[in-house]
Amino acid sequence: MARAFFAWLRSDLRAALSLGFLLALLLMSLAAPWIAPWSPTAQNIDIPLADADAAHPLGTDDLGRDVLSRLIYGTSATLFASFLAVIIATVIGVPVGLLAGFKGGWIDDVISRIIDALLSFPAIVLAIAVTSALGIGLTNGMIAVGIVFSPQIARLVRARALVVRQELYVDAARCMGASNARILWRHVLPNAIQPVIVQVTLLLAGALLAEASLSFLGLGIQPPNPSWGAMLARAYQNMEIAPALMYPPGLAILFTALAFNTLGESLRVALDPTMKR
Amino acid sequence: MTDRHDDATLNLEGRTLNRREWLSLTGAGIVMAASSPGAFAQGTPVSKRGGVLRVSGSANPSSLDPATGGAGTDHTYLWTIFDTLVEWDYDTLKPKPGMAEWSYPDAKTMLINIKPGITFHDDTPCDAQAVKFNLDRGRQDQRSNIKADLSSIASVDVTGPLQVKLTLLRPDTALPAILSDRAGMMYSPKAVRDFGNDHDRKPVGAGPWKFVSWADNQKIVVTHYDKYWRSDRGFLGGIEFSIIPELATGLRSVVAGQNDMAYALPPRLKPIIEKSKDLNLVTGPTLYCLQLYFNLAKKPLDNVKVRQAINYAVDREAFVKLALSGMGEAATMQLPKSHWAYDPSVATLYPHDLNKARALLDEAGFKNGFELVVGGYTDQDSVRRGEIIMEQLAKVGIKLKFINGTVPEISGQFFGNEKKFDVLLSAWTGRPDPAMTYGLMYAKDAYFNAGRVEVSPELSTLLQESRASENIETRKQVFAKIQRIIMEQGLVAPLAFTLEFNAISKKVQGYKPNLLGKPKYEFLSMAG
Amino acid sequence: MLTAARRAVIRRRLLQAVPVLVLATLVVFGLLKLMPGDIAITLAGENATDERINEIREMYGLNRPFLVQYGSWLAHALTGDLSKSLASGEAVATSIARSFPNTLLIVLLAMGVALVLGIPLGILAASKPDSLLDRVVTSIASLGIAVPSFWLAMILVAWFALEWGWFPATGSVALGQDPIKALHHAVLPALALAGGGLAEVSRQLRSSMVEYLSSSPVRTLHAKGLSSMSILWKHGLKNVGVNLLTVATLLFNRMLAATVVVEAVFAIPGMGNLIVNGALHRDLPVVQGVVFVMVLVVITVNLVADVLYTVLDPRIG
């Protein structure tokens, strides 16, 4: 397995680069207290909106806090946010999809209607509503995003479960006395996993962008903790005076989302041998 | 701050003006941008009429009916359509006759004499019947939000075609100031009857401009009323308000020439205004006080030493520098230096002193500090303020944990039944009369007294006393005592007064800021 | 035109629409009800007292049981009465009628840009697979999908509006009022939205074109002497029409959702703005009304797409 993994990486440069970038981000978020030059919340009231210099390679924000340090510390909040949302989406979406696809009948009808309903209006409204019900904060915001994303996973899993249900070997297993749960676990789930892995990777990018949007609207991470989306929101406020503040967090979001997407696309190709490039 | 603006901002260097100096200043119209050569001098009749002023409005009105609305941001719209029975002096907020004059034959009777010849926009007369209709509506209508303001009135009687007599339950000399606010805005009775429940979207008043249209969250349009009862005001042909709650975006629209004026701007936008060749920056002091509200019923805020410690620990000057870019006044009580009831002796109670703060906390038994849950708002300026205060109080071991949300949600949770949070970081927008402020904040069952605590019987007596006499000097003494109790007990931690901060196109002349900080357009005219 | 098969499709979609509509609005209503706080406090305003707030709650029926409130709303909605905003009293239908065209203008313009630029790019890339051109187009597409639309909006404002002054930085103008000005205001927001759409369109088109090019009917065409380009443009487009339609539909839905943040950056009074403010202020009728209309729009778009599918490919349906 490991050998196949490394062979894949060697063959696909883009996947390797993306994975490397993401691992570096993870390391950066864990090592933040050691690599960041300043504390992310330390205010230097004498040098607000300072230009980049040796002490502050990316300048300071409107309260005199070092942008580079905030960017580094913000990595962990941002990564945590993306993963949390996607985990929630999977934890909700997979069982629901399995249930709908495998059981069929009226259960499937009801679930499919709910999925359609959830997918047909703006996700951000749902996120606002859920966030407000649970209280504003990064964790709650991401739970909301996870709930919003879960229909996509449910739909995917349901489609695969439907297909597998028709397969003969499932009937054979049932003849031999296997329970539903066992069939789900041993036959349906492994089949559904691959597209889910791909979708999950792509959803990580979506969750990242969703966190940025929620923080931009003031509904995400709470001060003074930094996240890239919150930094963008601040930069927007100071757009005429210090436009340079827009670029560090924006580029960070862009490249991370890009890495997730690239990885997802490469996984899709790697895991599905029938797909042509 | 540059020299250019020193004239424009009053008393931020710490000199108190006495009343006589104040009164002399009002005639000269000093509080204005000195950079504009055609600067307006109050009293000079301006012959230029017409033109449409385009304003970037900061919020959608809660209602265009003064009695049913509730937001402090409504007034600037309302004043274009509604004139008030009582007006105030722009610089001191001292009441003076508006559509009516008043007198107190005795402590529990107030007579209102309406000036003749005033008509509403639907050409019906503004007479005693109309005034009675409005006052009764304010006191009794199910949808009225101003019942509390008029609660001292027992009955309203018409005693002449242009005279109304108010019989009071108790002496209330704050009534003239109250009648300069929502309760004094006269709405045409005929229109209220004709429009029924729709009337708060189709306002009919007696102000310089009449209502044309209101597209929610988008635009409000008013146009000049040609039968307006005064010839020395209301020169603009019309006003169009575009509603842009995001203030930086609103300023952008003015810089781009899409609008002529933006008000209530945060001072950090000053460089942008100065960079633009077509704009003037106009500032003036206001009563708008950024402050920390305390829920006095919650531990450890029930301990006076803790509250005093917080007042010592906040660095007001640094707050003004960071949060208001230096354009504001450190608040040592709930009135700014320019107000007639300001008491300089109270101002010295809490110099910034971290050691004193730590000592007090130690005495109170909190040597190792403690945590406070603070309610705050989600807009970026509020978030910034929260971060600044967090840092300041952290230095004495007080950890602040912020829970943010929208203004109505968080305010409601703090002041209402839920009683969440220990502290609220917010502001008091100011009232025309200090008695209104103190009553609304410190009376035992007042809504804005989150803990619903009676601080002391002495304070309650003083609150009543403040409304008993009409004499300014007497009232000033009473207010001084009230302020002292409030600050000695640390009932609140005032932080800073903001300046009214406006970006106005050079095409516009005559704008004069007022102490309430809510723009009025009656003296404006458009050049060219 | 309206064959029996197409009528069946329409009928089926409409039947499915009803439960979706009810479910969506019920879910949102439920969530809003779960949220702490209600609009009574805002309405009571600066002179609030506890009694006043309760008075307001009674006045607007906010204390009634959940299902009664929802049922009442639904009954009115089905007769076309979307009730009035609690905050301002404006009829919700009026607010929507005013906001929707602003959003629609930007979304349609963005879709136009995405399609008009994306299709040729995709075809170009497909005509020379794995070439430098192909790699450039694919990379740009990847970037486009990863870029946050409101960041793109900020950059566009910073350069095109503030620095060079070619376009307005804020606001919108109704199309009916002044078409030229309306378009002028809509350009930057549409471009911000179109970034992701452009990427998606060109990528999808490229992959389905590449698939088509290696199919057997195409080999015949090659044998007949037609060049790749002419094959792609003449026959290819027709064939991938189905895919394109899917992409366009998805694009529409996604852009409708993405306008929320873009409208915030440009202070455009559109649907996104309407619903975010409504949700933040617990203005239930407004949120319900907007959700209702948005779901209707999405259902309609899907319906039209379904019918178009049968036109493009008679085998479907």
mmCIF file with all atom_site columns, N, CA and C in Angstrom, chain A residues 148-172:
data_model
loop_
_atom_site.group_PDB
_atom_site.id
_atom_site.type_symbol
_atom_site.label_atom_id
_atom_site.label_alt_id
_atom_site.label_comp_id
_atom_site.label_asym_id
_atom_site.label_entity_id
_atom_site.label_seq_id
_atom_site.pdbx_PDB_ins_code
_atom_site.Cartn_x
_atom_site.Cartn_y
_atom_site.Cartn_z
_atom_site.occupancy
_atom_site.B_iso_or_equiv
_atom_site.pdbx_formal_charge
_atom_site.auth_seq_id
_atom_site.auth_comp_id
_atom_site.auth_asym_id
_atom_site.auth_atom_id
_atom_site.pdbx_PDB_model_num
ATOM 1  N N  . VAL A 1 148 ? -24.372 22.108  6.318  1.00 0.00 ? 148 VAL A N  1
ATOM 2  C CA . VAL A 1 148 ? -24.725 22.579  4.985  1.00 0.00 ? 148 VAL A CA 1
ATOM 3  C C  . VAL A 1 148 ? -24.103 21.707  3.911  1.00 0.00 ? 148 VAL A C  1
ATOM 4  N N  . PHE A 1 149 ? -22.891 21.210  4.157  1.00 0.00 ? 149 PHE A N  1
ATOM 5  C CA . PHE A 1 149 ? -22.218 20.386  3.152  1.00 0.00 ? 149 PHE A CA 1
ATOM 6  C C  . PHE A 1 149 ? -22.700 18.940  3.146  1.00 0.00 ? 149 PHE A C  1
ATOM 7  N N  . SER A 1 150 ? -23.286 18.503  4.250  1.00 0.00 ? 150 SER A N  1
ATOM 8  C CA . SER A 1 150 ? -23.594 17.067  4.351  1.00 0.00 ? 150 SER A CA 1
ATOM 9  C C  . SER A 1 150 ? -24.495 16.544  3.240  1.00 0.00 ? 150 SER A C  1
ATOM 10 N N  . PRO A 1 151 ? -25.474 17.318  2.724  1.00 0.00 ? 151 PRO A N  1
ATOM 11 C CA . PRO A 1 151 ? -26.284 16.766  1.639  1.00 0.00 ? 151 PRO A CA 1
ATOM 12 C C  . PRO A 1 151 ? -25.455 16.339  0.442  1.00 0.00 ? 151 PRO A C  1
ATOM 13 N N  . GLN A 1 152 ? -24.371 17.055  0.163  1.00 0.00 ? 152 GLN A N  1
ATOM 14 C CA . GLN A 1 152 ? -23.569 16.680  -0.994 1.00 0.00 ? 152 GLN A CA 1
ATOM 15 C C  . GLN A 1 152 ? -22.978 15.289  -0.808 1.00 0.00 ? 152 GLN A C  1
ATOM 16 N N  . ILE A 1 153 ? -22.491 15.033  0.391  1.00 0.00 ? 153 ILE A N  1
ATOM 17 C CA . ILE A 1 153 ? -21.913 13.712  0.649  1.00 0.00 ? 153 ILE A CA 1
ATOM 18 C C  . ILE A 1 153 ? -23.007 12.653  0.680  1.00 0.00 ? 153 ILE A C  1
ATOM 19 N N  . ALA A 1 154 ? -24.119 13.017  1.300  1.00 0.00 ? 154 ALA A N  1
ATOM 20 C CA . ALA A 1 154 ? -25.222 12.060  1.386  1.00 0.00 ? 154 ALA A CA 1
ATOM 21 C C  . ALA A 1 154 ? -25.663 11.630  0.004  1.00 0.00 ? 154 ALA A C  1
ATOM 22 N N  . ARG A 1 155 ? -25.742 12.619  -0.883 1.00 0.00 ? 155 ARG A N  1
ATOM 23 C CA . ARG A 1 155 ? -26.197 12.325  -2.237 1.00 0.00 ? 155 ARG A CA 1
ATOM 24 C C  . ARG A 1 155 ? -25.246 11.363  -2.937 1.00 0.00 ? 155 ARG A C  1
ATOM 25 N N  . LEU A 1 156 ? -23.968 11.610  -2.760 1.00 0.00 ? 156 LEU A N  1
ATOM 26 C CA . LEU A 1 156 ? -22.948 10.773  -3.377 1.00 0.00 ? 156 LEU A CA 1
ATOM 27 C C  . LEU A 1 156 ? -23.019 9.344   -2.856 1.00 0.00 ? 156 LEU A C  1
ATOM 28 N N  . VAL A 1 157 ? -23.076 9.233   -1.532 1.00 0.00 ? 157 VAL A N  1
ATOM 29 C CA . VAL A 1 157 ? -23.099 7.907   -0.909 1.00 0.00 ? 157 VAL A CA 1
ATOM 30 C C  . VAL A 1 157 ? -24.370 7.168   -1.299 1.00 0.00 ? 157 VAL A C  1
ATOM 31 N N  . ARG A 1 158 ? -25.455 7.898   -1.360 1.00 0.00 ? 158 ARG A N  1
ATOM 32 C CA . ARG A 1 158 ? -26.725 7.274   -1.730 1.00 0.00 ? 158 ARG A CA 1
ATOM 33 C C  . ARG A 1 158 ? -26.632 6.666   -3.130 1.00 0.00 ? 158 ARG A C  1
ATOM 34 N N  . ALA A 1 159 ? -26.038 7.436   -4.053 1.00 0.00 ? 159 ALA A N  1
ATOM 35 C CA . ALA A 1 159 ? -25.928 6.935   -5.426 1.00 0.00 ? 159 ALA A CA 1
ATOM 36 C C  . ALA A 1 159 ? -25.151 5.630   -5.464 1.00 0.00 ? 159 ALA A C  1
ATOM 37 N N  . ARG A 1 160 ? -24.032 5.591   -4.743 1.00 0.00 ? 160 ARG A N  1
ATOM 38 C CA . ARG A 1 160 ? -23.227 4.373   -4.745 1.00 0.00 ? 160 ARG A CA 1
ATOM 39 C C  . ARG A 1 160 ? -23.965 3.233   -4.057 1.00 0.00 ? 160 ARG A C  1
ATOM 40 N N  . ALA A 1 161 ? -24.644 3.574   -2.974 1.00 0.00 ? 161 ALA A N  1
ATOM 41 C CA . ALA A 1 161 ? -25.361 2.516   -2.242 1.00 0.00 ? 161 ALA A CA 1
ATOM 42 C C  . ALA A 1 161 ? -26.437 1.903   -3.124 1.00 0.00 ? 161 ALA A C  1
ATOM 43 N N  . LEU A 1 162 ? -27.093 2.749   -3.888 1.00 0.00 ? 162 LEU A N  1
ATOM 44 C CA . LEU A 1 162 ? -28.122 2.262   -4.818 1.00 0.00 ? 162 LEU A CA 1
ATOM 45 C C  . LEU A 1 162 ? -27.542 1.232   -5.779 1.00 0.00 ? 162 LEU A C  1
ATOM 46 N N  . VAL A 1 163 ? -26.394 1.602   -6.342 1.00 0.00 ? 163 VAL A N  1
ATOM 47 C CA . VAL A 1 163 ? -25.747 0.717   -7.307 1.00 0.00 ? 163 VAL A CA 1
ATOM 48 C C  . VAL A 1 163 ? -25.391 -0.610  -6.666 1.00 0.00 ? 163 VAL A C  1
ATOM 49 N N  . VAL A 1 164 ? -24.737 -0.495  -5.514 1.00 0.00 ? 164 VAL A N  1
ATOM 50 C CA . VAL A 1 164 ? -24.260 -1.731  -4.884 1.00 0.00 ? 164 VAL A CA 1
ATOM 51 C C  . VAL A 1 164 ? -25.423 -2.642  -4.496 1.00 0.00 ? 164 VAL A C  1
ATOM 52 N N  . ARG A 1 165 ? -26.516 -1.980  -4.124 1.00 0.00 ? 165 ARG A N  1
ATOM 53 C CA . ARG A 1 165 ? -27.656 -2.781  -3.679 1.00 0.00 ? 165 ARG A CA 1
ATOM 54 C C  . ARG A 1 165 ? -28.102 -3.771  -4.750 1.00 0.00 ? 165 ARG A C  1
ATOM 55 N N  . GLN A 1 166 ? -27.942 -3.343  -6.012 1.00 0.00 ? 166 GLN A N  1
ATOM 56 C CA . GLN A 1 166 ? -28.397 -4.207  -7.086 1.00 0.00 ? 166 GLN A CA 1
ATOM 57 C C  . GLN A 1 166 ? -27.462 -5.389  -7.331 1.00 0.00 ? 166 GLN A C  1
ATOM 58 N N  . GLU A 1 167 ? -26.238 -5.220  -6.841 1.00 0.00 ? 167 GLU A N  1
ATOM 59 C CA . GLU A 1 167 ? -25.252 -6.250  -7.181 1.00 0.00 ? 167 GLU A CA 1
ATOM 60 C C  . GLU A 1 167 ? -25.662 -7.622  -6.667 1.00 0.00 ? 167 GLU A C  1
ATOM 61 N N  . LEU A 1 168 ? -25.308 -8.593  -7.425 1.00 0.00 ? 168 LEU A N  1
ATOM 62 C CA . LEU A 1 168 ? -25.707 -9.947  -7.085 1.00 0.00 ? 168 LEU A CA 1
ATOM 63 C C  . LEU A 1 168 ? -25.092 -10.443 -5.800 1.00 0.00 ? 168 LEU A C  1
ATOM 64 N N  . TYR A 1 169 ? -23.843 -10.026 -5.608 1.00 0.00 ? 169 TYR A N  1
ATOM 65 C CA . TYR A 1 169 ? -23.174 -10.615 -4.445 1.00 0.00 ? 169 TYR A CA 1
ATOM 66 C C  . TYR A 1 169 ? -23.791 -10.185 -3.134 1.00 0.00 ? 169 TYR A C  1
ATOM 67 N N  . VAL A 1 170 ? -24.498 -9.060  -3.178 1.00 0.00 ? 170 VAL A N  1
ATOM 68 C CA . VAL A 1 170 ? -25.189 -8.659  -1.960 1.00 0.00 ? 170 VAL A CA 1
ATOM 69 C C  . VAL A 1 170 ? -26.310 -9.639  -1.653 1.00 0.00 ? 170 VAL A C  1
ATOM 70 N N  . ASP A 1 171 ? -27.024 -10.003 -2.731 1.00 0.00 ? 171 ASP A N  1
ATOM 71 C CA . ASP A 1 171 ? -28.071 -11.014 -2.532 1.00 0.00 ? 171 ASP A CA 1
ATOM 72 C C  . ASP A 1 171 ? -27.485 -12.315 -2.023 1.00 0.00 ? 171 ASP A C  1
ATOM 73 N N  . ALA A 1 172 ? -26.344 -12.633 -2.590 1.00 0.00 ? 172 ALA A N  1
ATOM 74 C CA . ALA A 1 172 ? -25.700 -13.887 -2.163 1.00 0.00 ? 172 ALA A CA 1
ATOM 75 C C  . ALA A 1 172 ? -25.365 -13.826 -0.683 1.00 0.00 ? 172 ALA A C  1
#
